[in-house]
mmCIF file of C-alpha atoms in Angstrom:
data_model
loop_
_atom_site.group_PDB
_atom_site.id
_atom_site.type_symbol
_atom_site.label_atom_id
_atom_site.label_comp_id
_atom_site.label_asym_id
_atom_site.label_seq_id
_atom_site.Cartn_x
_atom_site.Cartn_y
_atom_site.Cartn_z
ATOM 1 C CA UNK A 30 0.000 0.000 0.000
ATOM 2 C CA UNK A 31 2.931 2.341 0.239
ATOM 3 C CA UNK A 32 3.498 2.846 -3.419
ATOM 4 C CA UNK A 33 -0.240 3.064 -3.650
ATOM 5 C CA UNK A 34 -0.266 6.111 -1.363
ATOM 6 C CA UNK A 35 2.640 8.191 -2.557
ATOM 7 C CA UNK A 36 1.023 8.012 -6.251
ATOM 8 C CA UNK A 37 -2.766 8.271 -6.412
ATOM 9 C CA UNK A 38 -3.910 11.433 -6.373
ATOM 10 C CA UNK A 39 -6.079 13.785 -3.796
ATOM 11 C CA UNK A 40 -9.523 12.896 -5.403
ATOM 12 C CA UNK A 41 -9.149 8.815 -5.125
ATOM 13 C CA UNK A 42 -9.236 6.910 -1.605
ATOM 14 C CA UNK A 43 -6.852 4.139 -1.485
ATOM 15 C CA UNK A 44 -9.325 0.951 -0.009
ATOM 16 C CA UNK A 45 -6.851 -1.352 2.102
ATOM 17 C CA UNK A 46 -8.915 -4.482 1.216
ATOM 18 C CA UNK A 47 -8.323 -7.284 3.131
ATOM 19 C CA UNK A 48 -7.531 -5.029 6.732
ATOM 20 C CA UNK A 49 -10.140 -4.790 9.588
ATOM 21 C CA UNK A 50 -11.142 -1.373 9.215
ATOM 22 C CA UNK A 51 -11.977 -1.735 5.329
ATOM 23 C CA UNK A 52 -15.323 -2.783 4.153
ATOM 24 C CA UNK A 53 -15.612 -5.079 1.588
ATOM 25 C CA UNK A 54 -16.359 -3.966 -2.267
ATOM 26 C CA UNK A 55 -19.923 -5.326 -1.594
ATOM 27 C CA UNK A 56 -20.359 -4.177 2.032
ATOM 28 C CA UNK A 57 -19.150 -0.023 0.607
ATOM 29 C CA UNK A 58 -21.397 -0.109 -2.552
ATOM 30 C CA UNK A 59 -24.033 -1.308 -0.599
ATOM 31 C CA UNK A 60 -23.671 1.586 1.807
ATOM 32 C CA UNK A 61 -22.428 4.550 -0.814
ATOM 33 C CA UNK A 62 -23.925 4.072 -3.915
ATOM 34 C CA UNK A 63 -27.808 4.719 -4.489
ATOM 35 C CA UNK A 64 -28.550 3.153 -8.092
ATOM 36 C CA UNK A 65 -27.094 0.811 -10.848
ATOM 37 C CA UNK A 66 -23.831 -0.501 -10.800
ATOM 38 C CA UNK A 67 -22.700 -1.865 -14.050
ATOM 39 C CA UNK A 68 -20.689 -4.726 -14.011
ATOM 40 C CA UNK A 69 -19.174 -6.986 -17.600
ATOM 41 C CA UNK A 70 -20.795 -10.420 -17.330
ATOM 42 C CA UNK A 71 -17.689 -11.861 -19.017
ATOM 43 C CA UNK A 72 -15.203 -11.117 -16.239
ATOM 44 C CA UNK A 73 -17.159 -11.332 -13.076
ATOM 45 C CA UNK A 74 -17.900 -15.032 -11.542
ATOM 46 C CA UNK A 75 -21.406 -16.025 -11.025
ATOM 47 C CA UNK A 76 -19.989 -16.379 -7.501
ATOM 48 C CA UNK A 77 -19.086 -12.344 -7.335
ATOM 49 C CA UNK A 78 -22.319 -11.497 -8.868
ATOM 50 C CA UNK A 79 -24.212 -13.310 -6.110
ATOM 51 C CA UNK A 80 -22.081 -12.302 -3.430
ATOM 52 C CA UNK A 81 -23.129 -8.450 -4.653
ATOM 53 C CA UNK A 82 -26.478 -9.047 -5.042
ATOM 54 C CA UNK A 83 -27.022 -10.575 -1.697
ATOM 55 C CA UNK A 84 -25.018 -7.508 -0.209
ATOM 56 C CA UNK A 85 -27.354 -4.907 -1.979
ATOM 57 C CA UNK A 86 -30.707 -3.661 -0.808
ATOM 58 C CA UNK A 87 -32.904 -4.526 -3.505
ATOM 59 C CA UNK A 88 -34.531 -0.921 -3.420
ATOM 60 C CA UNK A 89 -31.002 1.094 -3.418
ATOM 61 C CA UNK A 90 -28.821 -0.967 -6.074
ATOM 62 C CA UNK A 91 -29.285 -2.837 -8.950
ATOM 63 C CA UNK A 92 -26.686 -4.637 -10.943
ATOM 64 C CA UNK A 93 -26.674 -4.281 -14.718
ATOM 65 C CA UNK A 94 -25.120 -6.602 -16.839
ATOM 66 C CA UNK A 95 -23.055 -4.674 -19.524
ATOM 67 C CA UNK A 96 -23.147 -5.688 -23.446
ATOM 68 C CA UNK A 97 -19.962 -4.641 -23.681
ATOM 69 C CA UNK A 98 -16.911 -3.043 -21.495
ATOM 70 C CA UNK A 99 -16.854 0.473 -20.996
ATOM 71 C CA UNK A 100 -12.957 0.272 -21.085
ATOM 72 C CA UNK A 101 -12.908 -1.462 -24.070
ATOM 73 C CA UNK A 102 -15.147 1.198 -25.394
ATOM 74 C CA UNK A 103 -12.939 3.932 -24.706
ATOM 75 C CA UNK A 104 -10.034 2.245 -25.238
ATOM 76 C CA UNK A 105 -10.743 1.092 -28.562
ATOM 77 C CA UNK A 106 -7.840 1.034 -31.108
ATOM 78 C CA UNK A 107 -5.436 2.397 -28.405
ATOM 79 C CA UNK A 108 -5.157 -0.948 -27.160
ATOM 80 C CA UNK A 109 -2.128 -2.674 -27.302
ATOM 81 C CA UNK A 110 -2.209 -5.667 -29.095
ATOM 82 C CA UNK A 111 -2.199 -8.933 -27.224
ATOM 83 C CA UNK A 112 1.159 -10.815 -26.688
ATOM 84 C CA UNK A 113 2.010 -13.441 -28.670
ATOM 85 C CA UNK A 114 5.079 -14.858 -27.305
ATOM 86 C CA UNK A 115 5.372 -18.986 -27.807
ATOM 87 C CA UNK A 116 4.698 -20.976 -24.404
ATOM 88 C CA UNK A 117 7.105 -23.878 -23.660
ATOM 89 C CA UNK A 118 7.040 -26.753 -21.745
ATOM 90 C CA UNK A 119 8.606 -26.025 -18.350
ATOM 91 C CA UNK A 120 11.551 -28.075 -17.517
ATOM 92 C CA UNK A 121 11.278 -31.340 -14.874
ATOM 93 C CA UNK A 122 14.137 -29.942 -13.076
ATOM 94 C CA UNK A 123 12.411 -26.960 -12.206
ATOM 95 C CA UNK A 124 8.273 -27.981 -11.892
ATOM 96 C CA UNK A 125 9.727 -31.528 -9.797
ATOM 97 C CA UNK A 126 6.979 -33.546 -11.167
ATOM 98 C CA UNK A 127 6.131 -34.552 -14.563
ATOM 99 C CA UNK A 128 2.086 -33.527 -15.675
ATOM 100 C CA UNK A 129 1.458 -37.414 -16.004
ATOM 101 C CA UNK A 130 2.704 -37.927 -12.373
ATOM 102 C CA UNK A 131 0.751 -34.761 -11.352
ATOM 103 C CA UNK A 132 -2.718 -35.862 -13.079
ATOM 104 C CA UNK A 133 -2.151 -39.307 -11.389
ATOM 105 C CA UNK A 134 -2.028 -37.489 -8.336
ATOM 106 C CA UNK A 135 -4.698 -35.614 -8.607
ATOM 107 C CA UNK A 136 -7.378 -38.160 -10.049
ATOM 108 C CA UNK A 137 -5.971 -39.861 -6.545
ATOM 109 C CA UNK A 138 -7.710 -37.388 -4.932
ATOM 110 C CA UNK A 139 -10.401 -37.179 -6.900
ATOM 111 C CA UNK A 140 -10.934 -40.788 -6.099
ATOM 112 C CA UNK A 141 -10.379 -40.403 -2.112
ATOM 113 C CA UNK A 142 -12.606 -37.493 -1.961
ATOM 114 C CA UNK A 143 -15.417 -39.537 -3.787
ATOM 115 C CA UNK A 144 -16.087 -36.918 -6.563
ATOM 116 C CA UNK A 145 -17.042 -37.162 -10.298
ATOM 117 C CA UNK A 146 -14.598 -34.848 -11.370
ATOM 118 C CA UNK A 147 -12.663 -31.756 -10.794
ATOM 119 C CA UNK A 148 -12.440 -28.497 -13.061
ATOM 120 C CA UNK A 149 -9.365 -25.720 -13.192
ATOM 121 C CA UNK A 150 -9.853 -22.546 -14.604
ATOM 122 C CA UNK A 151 -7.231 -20.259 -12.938
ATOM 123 C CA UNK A 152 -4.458 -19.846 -15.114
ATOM 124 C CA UNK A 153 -1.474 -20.321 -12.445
ATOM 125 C CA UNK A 154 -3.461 -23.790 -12.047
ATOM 126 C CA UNK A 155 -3.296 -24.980 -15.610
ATOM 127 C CA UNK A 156 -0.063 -24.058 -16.325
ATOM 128 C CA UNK A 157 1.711 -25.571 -12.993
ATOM 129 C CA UNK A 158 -0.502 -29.275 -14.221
ATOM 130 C CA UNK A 159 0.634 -29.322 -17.582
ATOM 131 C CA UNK A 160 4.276 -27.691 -16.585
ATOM 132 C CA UNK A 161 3.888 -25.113 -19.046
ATOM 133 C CA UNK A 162 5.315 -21.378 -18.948
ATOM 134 C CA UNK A 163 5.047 -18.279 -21.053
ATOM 135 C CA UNK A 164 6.622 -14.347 -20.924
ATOM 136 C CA UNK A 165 2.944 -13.314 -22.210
ATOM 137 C CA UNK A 166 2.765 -10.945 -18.095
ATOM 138 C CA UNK A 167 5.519 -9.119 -17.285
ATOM 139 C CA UNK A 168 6.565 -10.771 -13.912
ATOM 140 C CA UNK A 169 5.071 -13.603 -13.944
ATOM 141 C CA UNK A 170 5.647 -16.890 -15.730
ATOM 142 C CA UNK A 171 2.161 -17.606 -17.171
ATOM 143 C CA UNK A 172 0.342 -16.558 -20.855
ATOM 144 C CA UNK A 173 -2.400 -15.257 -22.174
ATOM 145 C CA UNK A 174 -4.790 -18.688 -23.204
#
Protein backbone atom coordinates (compact mmCIF):
# COMPACT_ATOMS: atom_id res chain seq x y z
CA UNK A 1 0.00 0.00 0.00
CA UNK A 2 2.93 2.34 0.24
CA UNK A 3 3.50 2.85 -3.42
CA UNK A 4 -0.24 3.06 -3.65
CA UNK A 5 -0.27 6.11 -1.36
CA UNK A 6 2.64 8.19 -2.56
CA UNK A 7 1.02 8.01 -6.25
CA UNK A 8 -2.77 8.27 -6.41
CA UNK A 9 -3.91 11.43 -6.37
CA UNK A 10 -6.08 13.79 -3.80
CA UNK A 11 -9.52 12.90 -5.40
CA UNK A 12 -9.15 8.82 -5.12
CA UNK A 13 -9.24 6.91 -1.60
CA UNK A 14 -6.85 4.14 -1.49
CA UNK A 15 -9.32 0.95 -0.01
CA UNK A 16 -6.85 -1.35 2.10
CA UNK A 17 -8.91 -4.48 1.22
CA UNK A 18 -8.32 -7.28 3.13
CA UNK A 19 -7.53 -5.03 6.73
CA UNK A 20 -10.14 -4.79 9.59
CA UNK A 21 -11.14 -1.37 9.22
CA UNK A 22 -11.98 -1.74 5.33
CA UNK A 23 -15.32 -2.78 4.15
CA UNK A 24 -15.61 -5.08 1.59
CA UNK A 25 -16.36 -3.97 -2.27
CA UNK A 26 -19.92 -5.33 -1.59
CA UNK A 27 -20.36 -4.18 2.03
CA UNK A 28 -19.15 -0.02 0.61
CA UNK A 29 -21.40 -0.11 -2.55
CA UNK A 30 -24.03 -1.31 -0.60
CA UNK A 31 -23.67 1.59 1.81
CA UNK A 32 -22.43 4.55 -0.81
CA UNK A 33 -23.93 4.07 -3.91
CA UNK A 34 -27.81 4.72 -4.49
CA UNK A 35 -28.55 3.15 -8.09
CA UNK A 36 -27.09 0.81 -10.85
CA UNK A 37 -23.83 -0.50 -10.80
CA UNK A 38 -22.70 -1.87 -14.05
CA UNK A 39 -20.69 -4.73 -14.01
CA UNK A 40 -19.17 -6.99 -17.60
CA UNK A 41 -20.79 -10.42 -17.33
CA UNK A 42 -17.69 -11.86 -19.02
CA UNK A 43 -15.20 -11.12 -16.24
CA UNK A 44 -17.16 -11.33 -13.08
CA UNK A 45 -17.90 -15.03 -11.54
CA UNK A 46 -21.41 -16.03 -11.03
CA UNK A 47 -19.99 -16.38 -7.50
CA UNK A 48 -19.09 -12.34 -7.33
CA UNK A 49 -22.32 -11.50 -8.87
CA UNK A 50 -24.21 -13.31 -6.11
CA UNK A 51 -22.08 -12.30 -3.43
CA UNK A 52 -23.13 -8.45 -4.65
CA UNK A 53 -26.48 -9.05 -5.04
CA UNK A 54 -27.02 -10.58 -1.70
CA UNK A 55 -25.02 -7.51 -0.21
CA UNK A 56 -27.35 -4.91 -1.98
CA UNK A 57 -30.71 -3.66 -0.81
CA UNK A 58 -32.90 -4.53 -3.51
CA UNK A 59 -34.53 -0.92 -3.42
CA UNK A 60 -31.00 1.09 -3.42
CA UNK A 61 -28.82 -0.97 -6.07
CA UNK A 62 -29.28 -2.84 -8.95
CA UNK A 63 -26.69 -4.64 -10.94
CA UNK A 64 -26.67 -4.28 -14.72
CA UNK A 65 -25.12 -6.60 -16.84
CA UNK A 66 -23.05 -4.67 -19.52
CA UNK A 67 -23.15 -5.69 -23.45
CA UNK A 68 -19.96 -4.64 -23.68
CA UNK A 69 -16.91 -3.04 -21.49
CA UNK A 70 -16.85 0.47 -21.00
CA UNK A 71 -12.96 0.27 -21.08
CA UNK A 72 -12.91 -1.46 -24.07
CA UNK A 73 -15.15 1.20 -25.39
CA UNK A 74 -12.94 3.93 -24.71
CA UNK A 75 -10.03 2.24 -25.24
CA UNK A 76 -10.74 1.09 -28.56
CA UNK A 77 -7.84 1.03 -31.11
CA UNK A 78 -5.44 2.40 -28.40
CA UNK A 79 -5.16 -0.95 -27.16
CA UNK A 80 -2.13 -2.67 -27.30
CA UNK A 81 -2.21 -5.67 -29.09
CA UNK A 82 -2.20 -8.93 -27.22
CA UNK A 83 1.16 -10.82 -26.69
CA UNK A 84 2.01 -13.44 -28.67
CA UNK A 85 5.08 -14.86 -27.31
CA UNK A 86 5.37 -18.99 -27.81
CA UNK A 87 4.70 -20.98 -24.40
CA UNK A 88 7.11 -23.88 -23.66
CA UNK A 89 7.04 -26.75 -21.75
CA UNK A 90 8.61 -26.03 -18.35
CA UNK A 91 11.55 -28.08 -17.52
CA UNK A 92 11.28 -31.34 -14.87
CA UNK A 93 14.14 -29.94 -13.08
CA UNK A 94 12.41 -26.96 -12.21
CA UNK A 95 8.27 -27.98 -11.89
CA UNK A 96 9.73 -31.53 -9.80
CA UNK A 97 6.98 -33.55 -11.17
CA UNK A 98 6.13 -34.55 -14.56
CA UNK A 99 2.09 -33.53 -15.67
CA UNK A 100 1.46 -37.41 -16.00
CA UNK A 101 2.70 -37.93 -12.37
CA UNK A 102 0.75 -34.76 -11.35
CA UNK A 103 -2.72 -35.86 -13.08
CA UNK A 104 -2.15 -39.31 -11.39
CA UNK A 105 -2.03 -37.49 -8.34
CA UNK A 106 -4.70 -35.61 -8.61
CA UNK A 107 -7.38 -38.16 -10.05
CA UNK A 108 -5.97 -39.86 -6.54
CA UNK A 109 -7.71 -37.39 -4.93
CA UNK A 110 -10.40 -37.18 -6.90
CA UNK A 111 -10.93 -40.79 -6.10
CA UNK A 112 -10.38 -40.40 -2.11
CA UNK A 113 -12.61 -37.49 -1.96
CA UNK A 114 -15.42 -39.54 -3.79
CA UNK A 115 -16.09 -36.92 -6.56
CA UNK A 116 -17.04 -37.16 -10.30
CA UNK A 117 -14.60 -34.85 -11.37
CA UNK A 118 -12.66 -31.76 -10.79
CA UNK A 119 -12.44 -28.50 -13.06
CA UNK A 120 -9.36 -25.72 -13.19
CA UNK A 121 -9.85 -22.55 -14.60
CA UNK A 122 -7.23 -20.26 -12.94
CA UNK A 123 -4.46 -19.85 -15.11
CA UNK A 124 -1.47 -20.32 -12.44
CA UNK A 125 -3.46 -23.79 -12.05
CA UNK A 126 -3.30 -24.98 -15.61
CA UNK A 127 -0.06 -24.06 -16.33
CA UNK A 128 1.71 -25.57 -12.99
CA UNK A 129 -0.50 -29.27 -14.22
CA UNK A 130 0.63 -29.32 -17.58
CA UNK A 131 4.28 -27.69 -16.59
CA UNK A 132 3.89 -25.11 -19.05
CA UNK A 133 5.32 -21.38 -18.95
CA UNK A 134 5.05 -18.28 -21.05
CA UNK A 135 6.62 -14.35 -20.92
CA UNK A 136 2.94 -13.31 -22.21
CA UNK A 137 2.77 -10.94 -18.09
CA UNK A 138 5.52 -9.12 -17.29
CA UNK A 139 6.57 -10.77 -13.91
CA UNK A 140 5.07 -13.60 -13.94
CA UNK A 141 5.65 -16.89 -15.73
CA UNK A 142 2.16 -17.61 -17.17
CA UNK A 143 0.34 -16.56 -20.85
CA UNK A 144 -2.40 -15.26 -22.17
CA UNK A 145 -4.79 -18.69 -23.20
Amino acid sequence: FLAANKQISSEWTLMKQGLPETPSVEKWISQNVNGKIGIDPFLTSISYYNRLKGAFDDKKQEIALLDKNPIDKIWDKNQPPMPKNKIFVHDIKYSGQSVQDKIKNIQAKITENNVYGLIVTALDHIAWVLNLRGNDIIYNPVFFS
